[in-house]
PDB file of C-alpha atoms and ligand atoms in Angstrom:
ATOM      1  CA  MET U   1      64.070 190.156 110.057  1.00 50.00           C
ATOM      2  CA  LEU U   2      62.125 187.010 109.046  1.00 54.00           C
ATOM      3  CA  GLU U   3      59.014 187.740 107.128  1.00 56.00           C
ATOM      4  CA  PRO U   4      55.771 186.600 108.437  1.00 58.00           C
ATOM      5  CA  LEU U   5      54.446 183.398 107.007  1.00 66.00           C
ATOM      6  CA  LYS U   6      52.320 184.163 103.928  1.00 80.00           C
ATOM      7  CA  ASN U   7      48.651 182.780 104.093  1.00 87.00           C
ATOM      8  CA  PHE U   8      48.528 181.625 100.372  1.00 92.00           C
ATOM      9  CA  ARG U   9      50.294 179.286  97.983  1.00 96.00           C
ATOM     10  CA  ILE U  10      50.310 179.544  94.051  1.00 97.00           C
ATOM     11  CA  VAL U  11      50.511 176.539  92.434  1.00 98.00           C
ATOM     12  CA  VAL U  12      50.653 176.287  88.608  1.00 98.00           C
ATOM     13  CA  VAL U  13      49.000 173.028  87.244  1.00 98.00           C
ATOM     14  CA  ALA U  14      49.898 172.059  83.660  1.00 98.00           C
ATOM     15  CA  GLY U  15      49.757 169.053  81.236  1.00 98.00           C
ATOM     16  CA  LEU U  16      48.735 168.151  77.928  1.00 97.00           C
ATOM     17  CA  PRO U  17      45.036 169.055  76.661  1.00 97.00           C
ATOM     18  CA  GLY U  18      42.860 166.268  77.888  1.00 97.00           C
ATOM     19  CA  VAL U  19      45.276 164.825  80.419  1.00 98.00           C
ATOM     20  CA  GLY U  20      42.627 165.571  83.081  1.00 98.00           C
ATOM     21  CA  LYS U  21      44.006 168.875  84.829  1.00 98.00           C
ATOM     22  CA  SER U  22      40.529 170.196  85.436  1.00 97.00           C
ATOM     23  CA  THR U  23      39.072 167.043  86.669  1.00 98.00           C
ATOM     24  CA  VAL U  24      41.874 166.368  89.043  1.00 98.00           C
ATOM     25  CA  LEU U  25      41.936 169.907  90.228  1.00 98.00           C
ATOM     26  CA  SER U  26      38.244 169.802  91.118  1.00 98.00           C
ATOM     27  CA  ARG U  27      38.659 166.649  93.071  1.00 98.00           C
ATOM     28  CA  THR U  28      41.886 167.980  94.785  1.00 98.00           C
ATOM     29  CA  SER U  29      39.874 171.345  95.857  1.00 98.00           C
ATOM     30  CA  GLU U  30      37.305 169.094  97.549  1.00 98.00           C
ATOM     31  CA  LEU U  31      39.834 167.319  99.489  1.00 98.00           C
ATOM     32  CA  LEU U  32      41.755 170.334 100.642  1.00 98.00           C
ATOM     33  CA  ARG U  33      38.493 172.343 101.470  1.00 97.00           C
ATOM     34  CA  ALA U  34      37.591 169.578 104.013  1.00 98.00           C
ATOM     35  CA  GLU U  35      40.842 170.062 105.685  1.00 97.00           C
ATOM     36  CA  GLY U  36      40.183 173.918 106.107  1.00 96.00           C
ATOM     37  CA  TYR U  37      42.161 175.257 103.193  1.00 95.00           C
ATOM     38  CA  LEU U  38      40.564 177.660 100.731  1.00 95.00           C
ATOM     39  CA  PRO U  39      41.446 176.341  97.353  1.00 97.00           C
ATOM     40  CA  GLU U  40      40.327 177.965  94.220  1.00 97.00           C
ATOM     41  CA  VAL U  41      41.050 176.772  90.470  1.00 98.00           C
ATOM     42  CA  ILE U  42      41.854 179.723  88.362  1.00 98.00           C
ATOM     43  CA  ASN U  43      41.501 178.724  84.747  1.00 98.00           C
ATOM     44  CA  TYR U  44      44.055 180.608  82.520  1.00 98.00           C
ATOM     45  CA  GLY U  45      42.159 179.519  79.333  1.00 97.00           C
ATOM     46  CA  ASP U  46      38.963 180.873  80.903  1.00 97.00           C
ATOM     47  CA  PHE U  47      40.494 184.311  81.293  1.00 97.00           C
ATOM     48  CA  MET U  48      42.268 184.247  77.966  1.00 97.00           C
ATOM     49  CA  PHE U  49      38.746 183.341  76.328  1.00 97.00           C
ATOM     50  CA  GLU U  50      36.765 185.897  78.148  1.00 96.00           C
ATOM     51  CA  PHE U  51      39.105 188.338  76.448  1.00 94.00           C
ATOM     52  CA  ALA U  52      39.114 186.855  73.077  1.00 96.00           C
ATOM     53  CA  LYS U  53      35.259 186.812  72.953  1.00 95.00           C
ATOM     54  CA  ARG U  54      35.400 190.378  72.448  1.00 91.00           C
ATOM     55  CA  LYS U  55      37.525 189.922  69.296  1.00 87.00           C
ATOM     56  CA  GLY U  56      34.987 187.265  67.957  1.00 92.00           C
ATOM     57  CA  VAL U  57      36.823 183.934  69.087  1.00 95.00           C
ATOM     58  CA  LYS U  58      33.920 181.306  69.326  1.00 95.00           C
ATOM     59  CA  SER U  59      35.543 178.522  71.196  1.00 95.00           C
ATOM     60  CA  ARG U  60      38.465 178.224  73.791  1.00 95.00           C
ATOM     61  CA  ASP U  61      40.116 175.592  71.542  1.00 95.00           C
ATOM     62  CA  ASP U  62      40.291 178.264  68.814  1.00 95.00           C
ATOM     63  CA  LEU U  63      42.538 180.471  70.858  1.00 96.00           C
ATOM     64  CA  ARG U  64      45.567 178.564  69.708  1.00 94.00           C
ATOM     65  CA  LYS U  65      44.621 179.311  66.204  1.00 93.00           C
ATOM     66  CA  LEU U  66      44.947 183.128  66.510  1.00 94.00           C
ATOM     67  CA  PRO U  67      48.056 184.868  65.173  1.00 95.00           C
ATOM     68  CA  LEU U  68      50.943 184.496  67.812  1.00 96.00           C
ATOM     69  CA  ASN U  69      51.221 188.190  68.433  1.00 96.00           C
ATOM     70  CA  GLU U  70      47.520 188.282  69.314  1.00 96.00           C
ATOM     71  CA  GLN U  71      47.777 185.175  71.606  1.00 97.00           C
ATOM     72  CA  LYS U  72      51.012 186.970  73.104  1.00 97.00           C
ATOM     73  CA  LYS U  73      49.042 189.984  74.115  1.00 97.00           C
ATOM     74  CA  LEU U  74      46.124 188.098  75.523  1.00 97.00           C
ATOM     75  CA  GLN U  75      48.589 185.898  77.470  1.00 98.00           C
ATOM     76  CA  ALA U  76      50.512 188.987  78.859  1.00 98.00           C
ATOM     77  CA  SER U  77      47.092 190.670  80.160  1.00 97.00           C
ATOM     78  CA  VAL U  78      45.827 187.669  81.702  1.00 98.00           C
ATOM     79  CA  ALA U  79      49.065 187.072  83.795  1.00 98.00           C
ATOM     80  CA  LYS U  80      48.517 190.546  85.341  1.00 97.00           C
ATOM     81  CA  GLU U  81      44.826 190.137  85.830  1.00 97.00           C
ATOM     82  CA  ILE U  82      45.356 186.583  87.484  1.00 97.00           C
ATOM     83  CA  ARG U  83      48.171 188.231  89.717  1.00 94.00           C
ATOM     84  CA  ASN U  84      45.595 191.032  90.964  1.00 94.00           C
ATOM     85  CA  TYR U  85      43.025 188.498  91.324  1.00 94.00           C
ATOM     86  CA  VAL U  86      45.134 186.186  93.595  1.00 92.00           C
ATOM     87  CA  ILE U  87      46.531 189.206  95.700  1.00 89.00           C
ATOM     88  CA  ASN U  88      42.762 190.397  96.184  1.00 88.00           C
ATOM     89  CA  LYS U  89      41.662 187.008  97.213  1.00 87.00           C
ATOM     90  CA  ALA U  90      44.562 186.198  99.701  1.00 82.00           C
ATOM     91  CA  ARG U  91      44.020 189.379 101.483  1.00 79.00           C
ATOM     92  CA  GLY U  92      42.888 189.157 105.161  1.00 73.00           C
ATOM     93  CA  ASP U  93      41.866 185.428 105.137  1.00 70.00           C
ATOM     94  CA  VAL U  94      42.982 183.373 108.257  1.00 76.00           C
ATOM     95  CA  ALA U  95      42.994 179.899 106.404  1.00 85.00           C
ATOM     96  CA  THR U  96      45.476 179.273 103.809  1.00 91.00           C
ATOM     97  CA  PHE U  97      44.405 180.233 100.377  1.00 94.00           C
ATOM     98  CA  ILE U  98      45.443 177.754  97.506  1.00 96.00           C
ATOM     99  CA  ALA U  99      45.517 179.431  94.017  1.00 97.00           C
ATOM    100  CA  PHE U 100      45.527 176.546  91.613  1.00 98.00           C
ATOM    101  CA  ILE U 101      46.386 177.997  88.074  1.00 98.00           C
ATOM    102  CA  ASP U 102      45.242 175.498  85.642  1.00 98.00           C
ATOM    103  CA  THR U 103      47.122 176.319  82.447  1.00 98.00           C
ATOM    104  CA  HIS U 104      49.716 174.829  79.948  1.00 98.00           C
ATOM    105  CA  VAL U 105      53.670 175.225  80.000  1.00 98.00           C
ATOM    106  CA  LEU U 106      53.492 174.480  76.342  1.00 97.00           C
ATOM    107  CA  ILE U 107      51.124 175.189  73.548  1.00 97.00           C
ATOM    108  CA  LYS U 108      51.078 173.819  70.094  1.00 96.00           C
ATOM    109  CA  THR U 109      50.222 176.833  67.696  1.00 94.00           C
ATOM    110  CA  SER U 110      50.461 177.125  63.860  1.00 89.00           C
ATOM    111  CA  SER U 111      53.640 179.233  64.327  1.00 92.00           C
ATOM    112  CA  GLY U 112      55.278 176.491  66.361  1.00 94.00           C
ATOM    113  CA  LEU U 113      55.643 175.152  70.119  1.00 96.00           C
ATOM    114  CA  TRP U 114      55.134 178.313  72.315  1.00 98.00           C
ATOM    115  CA  PRO U 115      55.731 178.690  76.024  1.00 98.00           C
ATOM    116  CA  GLY U 116      52.754 179.149  78.285  1.00 98.00           C
ATOM    117  CA  LEU U 117      55.064 180.509  81.011  1.00 98.00           C
ATOM    118  CA  PRO U 118      57.484 182.636  79.459  1.00 98.00           C
ATOM    119  CA  GLU U 119      59.537 185.187  81.685  1.00 98.00           C
ATOM    120  CA  TYR U 120      56.744 187.945  81.517  1.00 98.00           C
ATOM    121  CA  VAL U 121      54.065 185.512  82.854  1.00 98.00           C
ATOM    122  CA  ILE U 122      55.995 183.291  85.199  1.00 98.00           C
ATOM    123  CA  LYS U 123      57.160 186.573  87.159  1.00 98.00           C
ATOM    124  CA  GLU U 124      53.523 187.907  87.367  1.00 98.00           C
ATOM    125  CA  LEU U 125      52.366 184.450  88.704  1.00 98.00           C
ATOM    126  CA  VAL U 126      55.420 183.789  90.987  1.00 97.00           C
ATOM    127  CA  PRO U 127      54.183 180.226  91.903  1.00 98.00           C
ATOM    128  CA  ASP U 128      55.481 178.176  94.784  1.00 97.00           C
ATOM    129  CA  SER U 129      55.384 175.053  92.519  1.00 98.00           C
ATOM    130  CA  ILE U 130      54.740 173.776  89.079  1.00 98.00           C
ATOM    131  CA  VAL U 131      52.775 170.515  88.952  1.00 98.00           C
ATOM    132  CA  ILE U 132      52.813 168.478  85.669  1.00 98.00           C
ATOM    133  CA  VAL U 133      49.926 166.271  85.320  1.00 98.00           C
ATOM    134  CA  GLU U 134      50.860 163.143  83.272  1.00 98.00           C
ATOM    135  CA  ALA U 135      49.329 159.901  81.993  1.00 98.00           C
ATOM    136  CA  SER U 136      50.162 157.396  79.268  1.00 98.00           C
ATOM    137  CA  PRO U 137      49.972 158.757  75.683  1.00 98.00           C
ATOM    138  CA  GLU U 138      47.462 156.249  74.958  1.00 98.00           C
ATOM    139  CA  GLU U 139      45.299 157.318  77.816  1.00 98.00           C
ATOM    140  CA  ILE U 140      45.781 160.908  76.861  1.00 98.00           C
ATOM    141  CA  VAL U 141      44.699 160.371  73.227  1.00 98.00           C
ATOM    142  CA  SER U 142      41.587 158.354  74.223  1.00 98.00           C
ATOM    143  CA  ARG U 143      40.522 160.954  76.880  1.00 97.00           C
ATOM    144  CA  GLN U 144      41.052 163.808  74.080  1.00 97.00           C
ATOM    145  CA  LEU U 145      38.969 161.913  71.496  1.00 97.00           C
ATOM    146  CA  ARG U 146      36.299 160.634  74.159  1.00 97.00           C
ATOM    147  CA  ASP U 147      35.479 164.161  75.424  1.00 97.00           C
ATOM    148  CA  LYS U 148      33.085 165.549  72.822  1.00 97.00           C
ATOM    149  CA  THR U 149      32.808 169.004  74.920  1.00 97.00           C
ATOM    150  CA  ARG U 150      36.126 170.123  73.509  1.00 96.00           C
ATOM    151  CA  TYR U 151      38.241 170.056  70.364  1.00 95.00           C
ATOM    152  CA  ARG U 152      41.772 168.498  70.888  1.00 96.00           C
ATOM    153  CA  ALA U 153      42.175 166.701  67.692  1.00 94.00           C
ATOM    154  CA  ASP U 154      45.138 168.845  66.840  1.00 93.00           C
ATOM    155  CA  TYR U 155      46.992 166.904  69.836  1.00 95.00           C
ATOM    156  CA  ALA U 156      45.491 163.494  69.193  1.00 95.00           C
ATOM    157  CA  ASP U 157      48.396 161.571  68.033  1.00 97.00           C
ATOM    158  CA  THR U 158      50.262 159.084  70.278  1.00 98.00           C
ATOM    159  CA  ALA U 159      53.662 159.842  68.813  1.00 98.00           C
ATOM    160  CA  LEU U 160      53.282 163.632  69.065  1.00 97.00           C
ATOM    161  CA  VAL U 161      51.926 163.236  72.629  1.00 98.00           C
ATOM    162  CA  LYS U 162      54.893 161.242  73.640  1.00 98.00           C
ATOM    163  CA  GLU U 163      57.333 163.915  72.316  1.00 97.00           C
ATOM    164  CA  LEU U 164      55.377 166.899  73.683  1.00 98.00           C
ATOM    165  CA  MET U 165      55.569 165.219  77.220  1.00 97.00           C
ATOM    166  CA  ASP U 166      59.220 165.216  77.189  1.00 97.00           C
ATOM    167  CA  LEU U 167      59.422 168.858  76.129  1.00 97.00           C
ATOM    168  CA  MET U 168      56.806 169.699  78.724  1.00 97.00           C
ATOM    169  CA  ARG U 169      59.342 168.800  81.499  1.00 97.00           C
ATOM    170  CA  VAL U 170      61.704 170.864  79.815  1.00 97.00           C
ATOM    171  CA  PHE U 171      59.538 174.008  79.505  1.00 98.00           C
ATOM    172  CA  ALA U 172      58.261 173.564  83.092  1.00 98.00           C
ATOM    173  CA  ILE U 173      61.920 173.424  84.435  1.00 98.00           C
ATOM    174  CA  SER U 174      62.797 176.502  82.434  1.00 98.00           C
ATOM    175  CA  ALA U 175      59.949 178.642  83.924  1.00 98.00           C
ATOM    176  CA  ALA U 176      60.658 177.207  87.472  1.00 98.00           C
ATOM    177  CA  THR U 177      64.309 178.311  87.138  1.00 98.00           C
ATOM    178  CA  LEU U 178      63.242 181.820  86.712  1.00 98.00           C
ATOM    179  CA  VAL U 179      61.328 182.143  90.052  1.00 98.00           C
ATOM    180  CA  GLY U 180      62.624 179.197  92.135  1.00 98.00           C
ATOM    181  CA  ALA U 181      59.483 177.222  92.129  1.00 98.00           C
ATOM    182  CA  SER U 182      59.464 173.502  92.911  1.00 98.00           C
ATOM    183  CA  VAL U 183      58.466 171.037  90.120  1.00 98.00           C
ATOM    184  CA  ASN U 184      56.239 168.226  90.905  1.00 98.00           C
ATOM    185  CA  PHE U 185      54.693 165.379  88.643  1.00 98.00           C
ATOM    186  CA  VAL U 186      51.417 163.817  89.294  1.00 98.00           C
ATOM    187  CA  VAL U 187      50.253 160.683  87.423  1.00 98.00           C
ATOM    188  CA  ASN U 188      46.477 160.588  86.494  1.00 98.00           C
ATOM    189  CA  ARG U 189      45.825 157.060  85.802  1.00 98.00           C
ATOM    190  CA  GLU U 190      42.770 155.823  83.960  1.00 98.00           C
ATOM    191  CA  GLY U 191      39.716 155.547  86.281  1.00 98.00           C
ATOM    192  CA  LYS U 192      42.204 156.886  89.285  1.00 98.00           C
ATOM    193  CA  VAL U 193      41.254 160.565  89.520  1.00 98.00           C
ATOM    194  CA  ASP U 194      40.974 160.239  93.219  1.00 98.00           C
ATOM    195  CA  GLU U 195      44.634 158.900  93.569  1.00 98.00           C
ATOM    196  CA  ALA U 196      45.917 161.854  91.453  1.00 98.00           C
ATOM    197  CA  ALA U 197      43.895 164.198  93.673  1.00 98.00           C
ATOM    198  CA  HIS U 198      45.367 162.741  96.865  1.00 98.00           C
ATOM    199  CA  SER U 199      48.884 163.008  95.522  1.00 98.00           C
ATOM    200  CA  LEU U 200      48.221 166.581  94.596  1.00 98.00           C
ATOM    201  CA  ALA U 201      46.909 167.457  97.824  1.00 98.00           C
ATOM    202  CA  GLU U 202      49.856 165.946  99.558  1.00 98.00           C
ATOM    203  CA  ILE U 203      52.202 168.214  97.491  1.00 98.00           C
ATOM    204  CA  ILE U 204      50.141 171.094  98.627  1.00 98.00           C
ATOM    205  CA  ARG U 205      50.427 170.114 102.381  1.00 97.00           C
ATOM    206  CA  ARG U 206      54.336 170.060 102.167  1.00 96.00           C
ATOM    207  CA  LEU U 207      54.673 173.595 100.521  1.00 95.00           C
TER     208      LEU U 207
HETATM  209  P1  ATP X   1      42.358 170.783  78.780  1.00 90.88           P
HETATM  210  O1  ATP X   1      43.681 171.287  78.894  1.00 90.88           O
HETATM  211  O2  ATP X   1      42.135 170.651  77.185  1.00 90.88           O
HETATM  212  O3  ATP X   1      41.503 171.864  79.516  1.00 90.88           O
HETATM  213  P2  ATP X   1      42.185 169.010  80.803  1.00 90.88           P
HETATM  214  O4  ATP X   1      43.476 168.474  81.245  1.00 90.88           O
HETATM  215  O5  ATP X   1      41.691 170.000  81.642  1.00 90.88           O
HETATM  216  O6  ATP X   1      42.032 169.455  79.478  1.00 90.88           O
HETATM  217  P3  ATP X   1      40.032 167.413  81.502  1.00 90.88           P
HETATM  218  O7  ATP X   1      38.815 168.209  80.913  1.00 90.88           O
HETATM  219  O8  ATP X   1      40.125 167.531  82.890  1.00 90.88           O
HETATM  220  O9  ATP X   1      41.431 167.706  80.889  1.00 90.88           O
HETATM  221  O10 ATP X   1      39.855 165.792  81.192  1.00 90.88           O
HETATM  222  C1  ATP X   1      39.665 165.541  79.783  1.00 90.88           C
HETATM  223  C2  ATP X   1      38.525 164.374  79.770  1.00 90.88           C
HETATM  224  O11 ATP X   1      39.232 163.154  80.513  1.00 90.88           O
HETATM  225  C3  ATP X   1      37.411 164.361  80.511  1.00 90.88           C
HETATM  226  O12 ATP X   1      36.290 163.819  79.907  1.00 90.88           O
HETATM  227  C4  ATP X   1      37.675 163.741  81.990  1.00 90.88           C
HETATM  228  O13 ATP X   1      36.182 163.291  82.328  1.00 90.88           O
HETATM  229  C5  ATP X   1      38.544 162.641  81.644  1.00 90.88           C
HETATM  230  N1  ATP X   1      39.229 162.246  82.443  1.00 90.88           N
HETATM  231  C6  ATP X   1      40.116 162.811  83.271  1.00 90.88           C
HETATM  232  N2  ATP X   1      40.735 162.222  84.174  1.00 90.88           N
HETATM  233  C7  ATP X   1      40.397 161.021  83.927  1.00 90.88           C
HETATM  234  C8  ATP X   1      40.871 159.641  84.526  1.00 90.88           C
HETATM  235  N3  ATP X   1      41.655 159.525  85.572  1.00 90.88           N
HETATM  236  N4  ATP X   1      40.458 158.529  84.083  1.00 90.88           N
HETATM  237  C9  ATP X   1      39.453 158.540  83.035  1.00 90.88           C
HETATM  238  N5  ATP X   1      39.077 159.703  82.476  1.00 90.88           N
HETATM  239  C10 ATP X   1      39.541 160.946  82.787  1.00 90.88           C
HETATM  240  P1  AMP X   2      42.330 175.009  78.596  1.00 90.88           P
HETATM  241  O1  AMP X   2      40.990 175.039  78.811  1.00 90.88           O
HETATM  242  O2  AMP X   2      43.256 174.759  79.846  1.00 90.88           O
HETATM  243  O3  AMP X   2      42.900 173.963  77.485  1.00 90.88           O
HETATM  244  O4  AMP X   2      42.773 176.364  77.902  1.00 90.88           O
HETATM  245  C1  AMP X   2      42.249 176.826  76.722  1.00 90.88           C
HETATM  246  C2  AMP X   2      43.224 177.735  75.889  1.00 90.88           C
HETATM  247  O5  AMP X   2      43.792 178.629  76.684  1.00 90.88           O
HETATM  248  C3  AMP X   2      44.443 176.856  75.564  1.00 90.88           C
HETATM  249  O6  AMP X   2      44.364 175.902  74.515  1.00 90.88           O
HETATM  250  C4  AMP X   2      45.459 177.985  75.133  1.00 90.88           C
HETATM  251  O7  AMP X   2      45.038 178.436  73.880  1.00 90.88           O
HETATM  252  C5  AMP X   2      44.959 179.042  76.131  1.00 90.88           C
HETATM  253  N1  AMP X   2      45.863 179.056  77.260  1.00 90.88           N
HETATM  254  C6  AMP X   2      45.833 178.628  78.553  1.00 90.88           C
HETATM  255  N2  AMP X   2      46.933 178.765  79.275  1.00 90.88           N
HETATM  256  C7  AMP X   2      47.840 179.580  78.521  1.00 90.88           C
HETATM  257  C8  AMP X   2      48.937 180.297  78.845  1.00 90.88           C
HETATM  258  N3  AMP X   2      49.533 180.096  79.890  1.00 90.88           N
HETATM  259  N4  AMP X   2      49.570 180.855  77.810  1.00 90.88           N
HETATM  260  C9  AMP X   2      48.872 180.899  76.467  1.00 90.88           C
HETATM  261  N5  AMP X   2      47.773 180.416  76.328  1.00 90.88           N
HETATM  262  C10 AMP X   2      47.098 179.787  77.380  1.00 90.88           C
HETATM  263 MG1   MG X   3      40.951 171.878  81.413  1.00 90.88          MG
END
C-alpha cells in the first residue's frame, strides 16, 4: 500500500563556518513562509551549546576545542533531541513543515577532521536532502574575519578553506548514501543572499 504523503521535509544545510548558512536560511524561511510553508531553522550548534554551557563552555566556537569524546557525546544526544523536536512539530499540521537543520558535515577539531553527520547522527535526522552552501574561498575568509560576533580564525586561511570545501562534498555524499538523501549545492555570492535564498527555496519546492 502507498504511504500517505508526509507533511514535512527535513533538510540539512551545511557549509564552512562563515559561508552564510544562517543568513541564507533566515531569508529562505521568509520566502517559503510567504508561500504557505511552515519553515523553521533548527541550529545544531544552538543545541550543542545549550548542553555544553552546563559543563562550563563559554562560547559556541569553543565547542570544537572540547576533547573529541565529549563532543561526540553532545553530538549524539543532540541528534536524538532534534529528531524528537521535529516529530512533535510536524504532528498535525496541514501546511508542510520544513525543518532546516543548520549544521556542519565536517568539523576541524584538535584531533583531526571530524564528521558532523556520522551514521549515528544521520540515521536520527533522516533528511530528504543535504544542501551545501558554498562561496569562493576568498569570500568565505573575508566573511569569517569581518563578523566580529564569532571566532572563526581557526578556519580563516584560503588554502585550508579550498581543501575543506573539496572534502566537505565527500563528507556530504558519504552521509547522504546512508539514508538516500539528495545532495544539492547553493552558491552564496558576495552581496547576493537573496539569490542564494531563492535557489534554496526552489530546491525545497521540488522535494
Ligand atoms: P557558522 O557556521 O559559523 O555559524 P554561517 O555559515 O552560519 O557560519 P553566517 O553567520 O550566516 O555564517 O554569516 C557569516 C557572516 O557573513 C555574517 O556577518 C553575514 O552577515 C555575512 N554574509 C553572509 N552571506 C553573505 C553574502 N552573500 N554577502 C556578504 N556577506 C554575507
Ligand atoms: P555553528 O553556529 O553552526 O558554527 O555551530 C557551532 C558549533 O556547534 C560548531 O562549530 C560545532 O562545534 C558544533 N556543531 C554544529 N553542528 C555539529 C554537528 N553536526 N556535529 C558536531 N558538532 C556540531
Ligand atoms: Mg551559523
